[in-house]
PDB file of C-alpha atoms in Angstrom:
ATOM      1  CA  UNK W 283     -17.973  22.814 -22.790  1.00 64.00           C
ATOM      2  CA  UNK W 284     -16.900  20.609 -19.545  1.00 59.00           C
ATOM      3  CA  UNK W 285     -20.894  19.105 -19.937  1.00 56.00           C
ATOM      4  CA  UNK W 286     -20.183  17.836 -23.145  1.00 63.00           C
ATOM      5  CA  UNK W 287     -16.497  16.586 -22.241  1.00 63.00           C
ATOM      6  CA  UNK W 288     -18.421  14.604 -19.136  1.00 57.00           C
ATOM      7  CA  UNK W 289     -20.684  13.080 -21.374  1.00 56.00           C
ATOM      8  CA  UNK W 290     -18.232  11.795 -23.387  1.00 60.00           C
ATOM      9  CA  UNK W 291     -17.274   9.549 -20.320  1.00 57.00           C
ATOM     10  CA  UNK W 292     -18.116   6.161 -20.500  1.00 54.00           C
ATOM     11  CA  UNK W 293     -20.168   4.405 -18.284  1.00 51.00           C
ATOM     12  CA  UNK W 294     -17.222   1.199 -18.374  1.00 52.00           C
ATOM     13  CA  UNK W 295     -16.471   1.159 -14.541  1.00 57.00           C
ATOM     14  CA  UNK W 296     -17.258   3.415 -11.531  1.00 61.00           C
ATOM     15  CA  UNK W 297     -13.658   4.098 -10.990  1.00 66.00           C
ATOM     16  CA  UNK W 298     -13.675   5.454 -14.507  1.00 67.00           C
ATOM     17  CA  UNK W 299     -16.200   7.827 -13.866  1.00 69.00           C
ATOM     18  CA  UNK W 300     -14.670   9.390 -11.141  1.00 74.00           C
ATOM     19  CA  UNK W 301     -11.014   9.701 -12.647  1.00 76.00           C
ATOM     20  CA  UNK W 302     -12.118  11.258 -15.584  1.00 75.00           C
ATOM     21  CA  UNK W 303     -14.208  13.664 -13.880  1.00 76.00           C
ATOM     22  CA  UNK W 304     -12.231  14.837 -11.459  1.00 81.00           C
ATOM     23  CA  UNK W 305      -9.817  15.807 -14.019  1.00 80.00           C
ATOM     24  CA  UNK W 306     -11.900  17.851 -16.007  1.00 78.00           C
ATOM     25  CA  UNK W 307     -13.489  19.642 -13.085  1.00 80.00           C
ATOM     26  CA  UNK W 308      -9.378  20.363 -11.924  1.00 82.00           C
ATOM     27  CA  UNK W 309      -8.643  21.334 -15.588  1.00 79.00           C
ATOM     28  CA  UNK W 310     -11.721  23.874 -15.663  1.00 79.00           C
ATOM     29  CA  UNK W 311     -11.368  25.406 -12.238  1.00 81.00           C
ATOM     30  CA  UNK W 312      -7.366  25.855 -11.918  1.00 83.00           C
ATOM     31  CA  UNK W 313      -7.593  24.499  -8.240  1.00 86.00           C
ATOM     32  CA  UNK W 314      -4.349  23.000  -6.945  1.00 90.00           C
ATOM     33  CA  UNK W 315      -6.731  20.251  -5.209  1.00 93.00           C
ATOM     34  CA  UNK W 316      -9.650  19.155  -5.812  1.00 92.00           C
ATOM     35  CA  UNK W 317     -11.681  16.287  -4.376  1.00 92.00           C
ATOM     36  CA  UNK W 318     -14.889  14.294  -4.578  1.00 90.00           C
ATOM     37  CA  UNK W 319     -16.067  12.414  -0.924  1.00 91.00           C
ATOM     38  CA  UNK W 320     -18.799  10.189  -1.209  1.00 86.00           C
ATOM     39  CA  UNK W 321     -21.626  10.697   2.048  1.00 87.00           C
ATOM     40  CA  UNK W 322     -21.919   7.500   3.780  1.00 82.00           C
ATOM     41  CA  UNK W 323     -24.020   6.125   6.666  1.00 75.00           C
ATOM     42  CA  UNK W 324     -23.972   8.123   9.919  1.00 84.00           C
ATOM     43  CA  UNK W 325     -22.956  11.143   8.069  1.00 88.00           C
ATOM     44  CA  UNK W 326     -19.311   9.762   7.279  1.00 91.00           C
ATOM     45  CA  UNK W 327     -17.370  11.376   4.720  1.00 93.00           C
ATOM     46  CA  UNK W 328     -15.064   8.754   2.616  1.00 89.00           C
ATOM     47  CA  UNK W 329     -12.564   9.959  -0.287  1.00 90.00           C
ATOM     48  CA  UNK W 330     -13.490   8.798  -3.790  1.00 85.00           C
ATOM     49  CA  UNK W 331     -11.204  10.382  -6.079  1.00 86.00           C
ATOM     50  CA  UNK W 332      -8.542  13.043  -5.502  1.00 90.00           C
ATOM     51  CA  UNK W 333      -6.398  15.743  -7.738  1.00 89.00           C
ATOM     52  CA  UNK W 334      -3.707  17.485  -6.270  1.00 91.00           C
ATOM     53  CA  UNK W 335      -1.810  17.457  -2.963  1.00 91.00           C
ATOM     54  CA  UNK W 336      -3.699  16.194   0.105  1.00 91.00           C
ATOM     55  CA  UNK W 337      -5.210  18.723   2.568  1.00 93.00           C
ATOM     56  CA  UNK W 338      -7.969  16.716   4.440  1.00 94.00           C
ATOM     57  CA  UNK W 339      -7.792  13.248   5.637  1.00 92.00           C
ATOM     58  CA  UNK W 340      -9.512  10.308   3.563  1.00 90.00           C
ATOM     59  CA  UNK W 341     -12.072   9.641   5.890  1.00 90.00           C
ATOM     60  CA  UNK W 342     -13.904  11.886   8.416  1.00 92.00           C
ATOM     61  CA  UNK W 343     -17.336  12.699   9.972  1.00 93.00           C
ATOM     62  CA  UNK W 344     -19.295  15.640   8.480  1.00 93.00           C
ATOM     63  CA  UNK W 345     -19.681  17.051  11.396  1.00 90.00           C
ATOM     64  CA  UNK W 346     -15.587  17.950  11.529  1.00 92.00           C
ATOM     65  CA  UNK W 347     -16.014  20.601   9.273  1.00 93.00           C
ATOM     66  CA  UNK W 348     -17.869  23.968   9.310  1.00 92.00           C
ATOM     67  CA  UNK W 349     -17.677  24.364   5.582  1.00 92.00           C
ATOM     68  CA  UNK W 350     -19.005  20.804   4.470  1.00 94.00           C
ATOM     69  CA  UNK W 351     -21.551  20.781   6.913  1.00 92.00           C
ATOM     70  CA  UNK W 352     -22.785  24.363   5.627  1.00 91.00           C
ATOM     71  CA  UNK W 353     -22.766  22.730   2.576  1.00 91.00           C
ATOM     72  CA  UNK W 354     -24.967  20.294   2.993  1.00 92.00           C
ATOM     73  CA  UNK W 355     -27.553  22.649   4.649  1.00 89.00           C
ATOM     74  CA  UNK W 356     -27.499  25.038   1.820  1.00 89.00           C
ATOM     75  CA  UNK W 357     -26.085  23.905  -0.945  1.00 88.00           C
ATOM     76  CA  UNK W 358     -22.760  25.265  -1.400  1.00 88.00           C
ATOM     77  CA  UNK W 359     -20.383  27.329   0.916  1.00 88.00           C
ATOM     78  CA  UNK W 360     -16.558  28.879   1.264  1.00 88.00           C
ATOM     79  CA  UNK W 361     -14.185  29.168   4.220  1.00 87.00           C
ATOM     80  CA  UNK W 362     -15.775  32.524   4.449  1.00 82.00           C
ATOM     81  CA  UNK W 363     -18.206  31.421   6.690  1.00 82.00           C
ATOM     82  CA  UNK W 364     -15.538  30.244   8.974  1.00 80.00           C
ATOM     83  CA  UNK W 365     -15.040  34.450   9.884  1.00 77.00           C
ATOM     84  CA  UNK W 366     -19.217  34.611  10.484  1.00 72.00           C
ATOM     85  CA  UNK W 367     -19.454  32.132  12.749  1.00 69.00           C
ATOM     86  CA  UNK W 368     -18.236  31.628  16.722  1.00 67.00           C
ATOM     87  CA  UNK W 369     -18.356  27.602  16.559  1.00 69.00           C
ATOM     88  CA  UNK W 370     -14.817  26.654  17.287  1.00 73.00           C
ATOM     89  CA  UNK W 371     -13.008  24.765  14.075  1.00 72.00           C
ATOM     90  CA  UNK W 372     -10.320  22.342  13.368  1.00 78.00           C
ATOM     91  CA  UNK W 373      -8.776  24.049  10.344  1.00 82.00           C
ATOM     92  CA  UNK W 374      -7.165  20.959   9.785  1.00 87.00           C
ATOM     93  CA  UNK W 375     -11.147  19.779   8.433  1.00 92.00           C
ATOM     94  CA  UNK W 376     -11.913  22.977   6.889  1.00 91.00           C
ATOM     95  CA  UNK W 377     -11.260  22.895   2.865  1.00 93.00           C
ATOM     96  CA  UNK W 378     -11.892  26.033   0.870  1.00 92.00           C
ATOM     97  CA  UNK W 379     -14.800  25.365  -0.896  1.00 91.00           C
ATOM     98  CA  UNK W 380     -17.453  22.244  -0.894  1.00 92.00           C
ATOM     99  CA  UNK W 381     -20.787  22.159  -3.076  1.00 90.00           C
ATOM    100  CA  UNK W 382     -22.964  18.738  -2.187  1.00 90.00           C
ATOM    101  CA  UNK W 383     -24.925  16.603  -5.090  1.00 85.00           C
ATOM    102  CA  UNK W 384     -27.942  15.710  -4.583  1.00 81.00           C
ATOM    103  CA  UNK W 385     -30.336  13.508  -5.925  1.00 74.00           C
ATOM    104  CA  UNK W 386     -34.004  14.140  -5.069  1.00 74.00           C
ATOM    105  CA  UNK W 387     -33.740  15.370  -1.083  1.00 77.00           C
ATOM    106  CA  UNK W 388     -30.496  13.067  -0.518  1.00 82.00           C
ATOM    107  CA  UNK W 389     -27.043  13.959  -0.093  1.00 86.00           C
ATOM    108  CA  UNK W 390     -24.716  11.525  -2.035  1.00 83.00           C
ATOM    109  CA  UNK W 391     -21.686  13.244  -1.644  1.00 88.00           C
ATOM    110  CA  UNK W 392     -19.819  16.577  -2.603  1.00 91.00           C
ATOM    111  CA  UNK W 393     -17.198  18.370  -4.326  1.00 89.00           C
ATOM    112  CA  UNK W 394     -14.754  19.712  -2.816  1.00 94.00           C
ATOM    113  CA  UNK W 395     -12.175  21.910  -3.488  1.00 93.00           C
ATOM    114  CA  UNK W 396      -9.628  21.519  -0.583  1.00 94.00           C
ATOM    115  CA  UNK W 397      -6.474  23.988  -2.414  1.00 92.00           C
ATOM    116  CA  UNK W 398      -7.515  26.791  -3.910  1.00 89.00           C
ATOM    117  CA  UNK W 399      -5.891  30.362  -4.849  1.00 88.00           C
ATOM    118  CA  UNK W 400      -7.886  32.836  -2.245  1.00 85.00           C
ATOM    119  CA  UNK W 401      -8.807  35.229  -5.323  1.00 83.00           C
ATOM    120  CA  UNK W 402     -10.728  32.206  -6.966  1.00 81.00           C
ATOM    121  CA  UNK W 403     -12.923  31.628  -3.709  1.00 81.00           C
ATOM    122  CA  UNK W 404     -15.934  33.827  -4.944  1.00 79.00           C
ATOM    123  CA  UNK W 405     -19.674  33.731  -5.932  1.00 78.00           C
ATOM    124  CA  UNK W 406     -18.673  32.749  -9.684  1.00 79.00           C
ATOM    125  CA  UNK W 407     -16.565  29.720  -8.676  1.00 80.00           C
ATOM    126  CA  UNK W 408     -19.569  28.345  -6.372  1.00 79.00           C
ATOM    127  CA  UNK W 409     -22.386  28.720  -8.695  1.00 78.00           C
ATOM    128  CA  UNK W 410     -20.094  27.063 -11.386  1.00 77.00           C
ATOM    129  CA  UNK W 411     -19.317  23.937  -9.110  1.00 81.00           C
ATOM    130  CA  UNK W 412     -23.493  23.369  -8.391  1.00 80.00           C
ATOM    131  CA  UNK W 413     -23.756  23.601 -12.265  1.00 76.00           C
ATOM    132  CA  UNK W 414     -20.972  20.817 -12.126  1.00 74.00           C
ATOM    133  CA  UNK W 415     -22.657  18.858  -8.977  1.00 77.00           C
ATOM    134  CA  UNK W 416     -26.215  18.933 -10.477  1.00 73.00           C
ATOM    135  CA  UNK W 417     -24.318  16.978 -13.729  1.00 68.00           C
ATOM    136  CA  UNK W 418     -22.058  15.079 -10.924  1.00 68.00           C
ATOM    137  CA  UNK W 419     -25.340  13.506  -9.301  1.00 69.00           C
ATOM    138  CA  UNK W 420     -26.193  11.543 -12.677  1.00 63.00           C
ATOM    139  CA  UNK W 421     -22.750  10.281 -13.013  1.00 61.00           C
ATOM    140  CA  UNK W 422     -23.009   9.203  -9.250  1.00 60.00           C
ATOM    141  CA  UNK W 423     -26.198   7.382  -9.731  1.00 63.00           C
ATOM    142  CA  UNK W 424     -24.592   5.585 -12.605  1.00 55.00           C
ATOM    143  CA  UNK W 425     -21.713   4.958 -10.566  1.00 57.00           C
ATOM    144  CA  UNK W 426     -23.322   3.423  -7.787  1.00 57.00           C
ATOM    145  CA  UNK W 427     -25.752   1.086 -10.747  1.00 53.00           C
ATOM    146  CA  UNK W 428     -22.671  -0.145 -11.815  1.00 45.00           C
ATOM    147  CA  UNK W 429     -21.200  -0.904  -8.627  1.00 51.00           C
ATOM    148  CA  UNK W 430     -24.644  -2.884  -7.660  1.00 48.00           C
ATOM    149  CA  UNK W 431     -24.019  -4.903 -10.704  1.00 45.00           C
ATOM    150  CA  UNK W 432     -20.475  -5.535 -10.376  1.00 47.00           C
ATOM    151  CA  UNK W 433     -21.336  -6.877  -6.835  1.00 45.00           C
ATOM    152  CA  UNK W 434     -18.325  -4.903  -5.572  1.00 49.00           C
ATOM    153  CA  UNK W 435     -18.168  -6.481  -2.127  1.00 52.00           C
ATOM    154  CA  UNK W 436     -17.710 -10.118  -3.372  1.00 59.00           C
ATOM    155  CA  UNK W 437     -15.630 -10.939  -6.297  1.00 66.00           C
ATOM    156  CA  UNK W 438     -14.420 -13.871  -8.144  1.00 77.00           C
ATOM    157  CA  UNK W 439     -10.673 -14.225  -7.438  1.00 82.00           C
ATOM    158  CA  UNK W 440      -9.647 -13.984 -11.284  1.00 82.00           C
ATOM    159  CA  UNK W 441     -11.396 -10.499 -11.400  1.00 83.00           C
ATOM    160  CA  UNK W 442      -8.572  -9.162  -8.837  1.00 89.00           C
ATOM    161  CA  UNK W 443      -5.743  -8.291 -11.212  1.00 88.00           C
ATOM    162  CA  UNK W 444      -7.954  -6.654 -13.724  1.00 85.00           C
ATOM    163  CA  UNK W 445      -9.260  -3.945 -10.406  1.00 85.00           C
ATOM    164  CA  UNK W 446      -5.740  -4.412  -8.445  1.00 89.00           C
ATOM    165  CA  UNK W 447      -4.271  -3.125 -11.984  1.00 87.00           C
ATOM    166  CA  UNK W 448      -7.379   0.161 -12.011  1.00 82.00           C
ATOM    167  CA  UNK W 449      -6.808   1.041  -8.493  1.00 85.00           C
ATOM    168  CA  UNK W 450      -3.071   1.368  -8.953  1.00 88.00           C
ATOM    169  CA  UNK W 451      -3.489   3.801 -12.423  1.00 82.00           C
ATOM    170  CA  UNK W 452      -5.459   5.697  -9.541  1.00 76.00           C
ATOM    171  CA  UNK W 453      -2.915   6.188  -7.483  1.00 82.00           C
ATOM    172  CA  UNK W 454      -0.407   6.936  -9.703  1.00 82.00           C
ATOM    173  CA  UNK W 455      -2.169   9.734 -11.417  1.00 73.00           C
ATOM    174  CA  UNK W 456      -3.954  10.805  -7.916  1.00 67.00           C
ATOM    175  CA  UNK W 457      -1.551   9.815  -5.485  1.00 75.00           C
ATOM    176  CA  UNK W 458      -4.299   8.216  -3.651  1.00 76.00           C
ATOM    177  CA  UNK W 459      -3.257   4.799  -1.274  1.00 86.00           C
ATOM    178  CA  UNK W 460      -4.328   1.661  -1.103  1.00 91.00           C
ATOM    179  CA  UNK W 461      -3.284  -1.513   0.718  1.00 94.00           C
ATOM    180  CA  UNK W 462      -3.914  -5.335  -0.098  1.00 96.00           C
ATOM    181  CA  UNK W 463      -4.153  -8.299   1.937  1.00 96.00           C
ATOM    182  CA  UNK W 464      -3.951 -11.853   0.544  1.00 96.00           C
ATOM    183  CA  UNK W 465      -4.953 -14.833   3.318  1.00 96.00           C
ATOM    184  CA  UNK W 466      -5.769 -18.372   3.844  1.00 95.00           C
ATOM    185  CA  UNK W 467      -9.006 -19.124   5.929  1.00 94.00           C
ATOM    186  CA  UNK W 468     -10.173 -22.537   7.686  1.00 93.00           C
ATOM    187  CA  UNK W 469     -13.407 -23.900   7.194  1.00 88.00           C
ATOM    188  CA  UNK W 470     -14.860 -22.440  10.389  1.00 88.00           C
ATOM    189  CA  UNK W 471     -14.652 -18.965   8.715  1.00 90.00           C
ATOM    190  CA  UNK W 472     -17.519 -17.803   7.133  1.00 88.00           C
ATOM    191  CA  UNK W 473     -18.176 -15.193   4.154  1.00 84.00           C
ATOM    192  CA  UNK W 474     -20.102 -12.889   6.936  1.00 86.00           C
ATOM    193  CA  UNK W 475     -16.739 -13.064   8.701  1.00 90.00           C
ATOM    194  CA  UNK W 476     -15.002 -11.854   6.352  1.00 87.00           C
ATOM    195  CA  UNK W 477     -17.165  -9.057   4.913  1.00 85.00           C
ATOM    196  CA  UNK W 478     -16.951  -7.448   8.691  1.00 88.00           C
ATOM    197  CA  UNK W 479     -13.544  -6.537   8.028  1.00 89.00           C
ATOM    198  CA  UNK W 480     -14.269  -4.151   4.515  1.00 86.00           C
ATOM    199  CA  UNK W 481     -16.172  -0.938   4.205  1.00 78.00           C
ATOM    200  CA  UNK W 482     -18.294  -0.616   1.360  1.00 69.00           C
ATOM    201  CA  UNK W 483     -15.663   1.474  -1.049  1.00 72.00           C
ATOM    202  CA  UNK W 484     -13.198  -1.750  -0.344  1.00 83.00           C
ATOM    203  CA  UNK W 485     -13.358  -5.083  -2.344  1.00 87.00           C
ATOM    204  CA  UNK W 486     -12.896  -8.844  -1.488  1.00 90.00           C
ATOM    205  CA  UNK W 487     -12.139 -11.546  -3.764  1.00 91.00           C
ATOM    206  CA  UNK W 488     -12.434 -15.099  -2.688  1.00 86.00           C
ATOM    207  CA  UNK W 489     -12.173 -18.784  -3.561  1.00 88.00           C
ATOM    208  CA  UNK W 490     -13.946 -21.146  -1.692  1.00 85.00           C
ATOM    209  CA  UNK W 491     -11.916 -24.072  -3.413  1.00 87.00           C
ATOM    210  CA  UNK W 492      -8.524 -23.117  -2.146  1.00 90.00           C
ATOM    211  CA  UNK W 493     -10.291 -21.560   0.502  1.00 91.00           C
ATOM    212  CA  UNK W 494      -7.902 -18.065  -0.259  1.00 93.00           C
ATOM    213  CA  UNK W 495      -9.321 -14.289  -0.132  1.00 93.00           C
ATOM    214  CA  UNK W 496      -7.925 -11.112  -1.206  1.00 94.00           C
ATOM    215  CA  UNK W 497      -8.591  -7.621  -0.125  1.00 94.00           C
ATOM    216  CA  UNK W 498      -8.257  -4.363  -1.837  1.00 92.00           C
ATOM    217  CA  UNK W 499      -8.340  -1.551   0.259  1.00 91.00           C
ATOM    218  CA  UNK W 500      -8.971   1.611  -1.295  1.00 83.00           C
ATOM    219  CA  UNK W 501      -7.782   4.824   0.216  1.00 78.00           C
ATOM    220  CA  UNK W 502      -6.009   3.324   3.000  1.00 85.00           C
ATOM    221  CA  UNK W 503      -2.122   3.848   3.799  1.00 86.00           C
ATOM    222  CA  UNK W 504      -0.216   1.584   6.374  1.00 91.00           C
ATOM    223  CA  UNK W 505      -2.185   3.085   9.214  1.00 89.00           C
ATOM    224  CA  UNK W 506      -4.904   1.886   8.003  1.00 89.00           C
ATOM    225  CA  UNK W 507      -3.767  -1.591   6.992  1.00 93.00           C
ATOM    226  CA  UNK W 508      -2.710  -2.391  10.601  1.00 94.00           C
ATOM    227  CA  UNK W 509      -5.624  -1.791  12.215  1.00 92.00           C
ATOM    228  CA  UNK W 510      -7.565  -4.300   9.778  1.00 94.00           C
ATOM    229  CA  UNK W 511      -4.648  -6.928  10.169  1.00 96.00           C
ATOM    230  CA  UNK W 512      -5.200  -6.181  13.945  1.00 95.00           C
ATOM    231  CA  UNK W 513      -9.097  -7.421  13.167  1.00 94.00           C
ATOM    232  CA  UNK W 514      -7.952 -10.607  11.188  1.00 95.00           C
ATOM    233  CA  UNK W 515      -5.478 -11.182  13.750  1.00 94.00           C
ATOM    234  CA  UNK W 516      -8.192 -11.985  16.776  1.00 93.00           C
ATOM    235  CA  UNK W 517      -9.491 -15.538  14.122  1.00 94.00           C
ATOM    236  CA  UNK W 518      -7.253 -18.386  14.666  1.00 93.00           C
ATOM    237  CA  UNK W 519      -8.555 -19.633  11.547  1.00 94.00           C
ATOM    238  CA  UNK W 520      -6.705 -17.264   9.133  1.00 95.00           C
ATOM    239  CA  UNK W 521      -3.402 -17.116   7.917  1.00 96.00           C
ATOM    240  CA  UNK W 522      -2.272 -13.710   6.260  1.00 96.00           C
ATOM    241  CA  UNK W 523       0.324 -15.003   3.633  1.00 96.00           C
ATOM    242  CA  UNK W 524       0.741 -10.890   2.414  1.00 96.00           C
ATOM    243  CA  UNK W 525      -0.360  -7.698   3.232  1.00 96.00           C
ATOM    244  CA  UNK W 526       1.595  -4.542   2.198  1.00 96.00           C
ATOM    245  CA  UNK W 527       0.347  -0.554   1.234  1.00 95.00           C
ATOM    246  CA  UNK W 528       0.763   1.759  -1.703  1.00 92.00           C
ATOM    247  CA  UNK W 529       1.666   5.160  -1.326  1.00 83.00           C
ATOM    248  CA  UNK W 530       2.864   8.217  -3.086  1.00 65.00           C
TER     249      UNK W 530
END
């Protein structure tokens, strides 16, 4: 039944993709949060899409956690195998269940359920979240087509309402943050410059007329903001007009 709901999804918008999914896995699995990180380069964990109240950070190295890092080596695994094992743990990075998707050999991200009823953290409940991440790996690849051809790092300024308006329906139905900055820059700053200060799950908008750019940075609360306003800070040639964050 949740197969044919996620094929119903349309194939609009990455952002899409992941809302509606993580929804439906939520819906099917009664967790009180649920999760889906992408797995980026040197094994760095970054937040997609979220359901439910926050237990692990947005970003994080793999290696943090006993559970996802299990996970990746075989597949699936609980916070049971926190009890079988003497490596010391930061509970703080330890969610109750993760599954990873894979296409091929490659890891490209996993599911995890970070709030969970301890009676539901069982056999069943893992073997039904692969069945979900082996469906999960097709939507990814889609996802990350479309994000190719929506050139996500560089966008026309007049595309920046239409994703400001998608990233805020995220947060209000995920409670996930995100912070924009709007600057001036000076002819001695070039686009290279200013692609240094994004990751790859962010998006800049820029017009070379007015010589104005605009950043949307997803998952990222004030914290976060400041230390990329630190960054711009260091070029005398550009002049934050706003910057503020989202929250709950």
């Amino acid at each position: 039944m949740l197969v044919e709901k996620l094929k119903d999804i349309e194939y609009n918008s990455s952002e899409d993709i992941f809302n509606e999914t993580i929804e439906l896995i939520s819906e099917f699995i009664y967790a009180k949060t649920v999760s889906i990180y992408t797995l980026g380069k040197n094994n760095f964990l970054r937040l997609k899409v979220r359901k439910g109240p926050q237990f692990l950070p947005n970003s994080f190295p793999m290696d943090k956690s006993i559970v996802i890092s299990m996970a990746k080596e075989f597949g699936s695994a609980n916070a049971n195998v926190l009890y079988l094992t003497e490596m010391e743990y930061d509970f703080e990075y330890e969610p109750a269940m993760a599954v990873s998707i894979k296409h091929d050999e490659e890891i490209l991200g996993f599911i995890i359920v970070e709030i969970i009823d301890p009676e539901k953290i069982n056999k069943n409940t893992e073997i039904y979240l692969k069945i979900l991440a082996s469906w999960l790996n097709t939507l990814l690849l889609a996802a990350q087509d479309l994000t190719e051809n929506e050139n996500k790092i560089f966008k026309p300024m007049e595309k920046f309402n239409n994703i400001l308006e998608k990233i805020e329906e995220r947060r209000e139905r995920f409670k996930i943050p995100y912070s924009v900055i709007i600057a001036k820059y000076s002819n001695d700053i070039s686009i290279d410059i200013l692609k240094t200060f994004i990751r790859d799950t962010d998006f800049l908008f820029f017009d070379e007329k007015k010589k104005e750019f605009r950043i949307i940075l997803t998952s990222c609360a004030e914290e976060g903001l400041k230390r990329v306003l630190n960054v711009i800070s260091k070029y005398s040639g550009i002049k934050v007009l706003e910057a503020y964050s989202k929250n709950e």
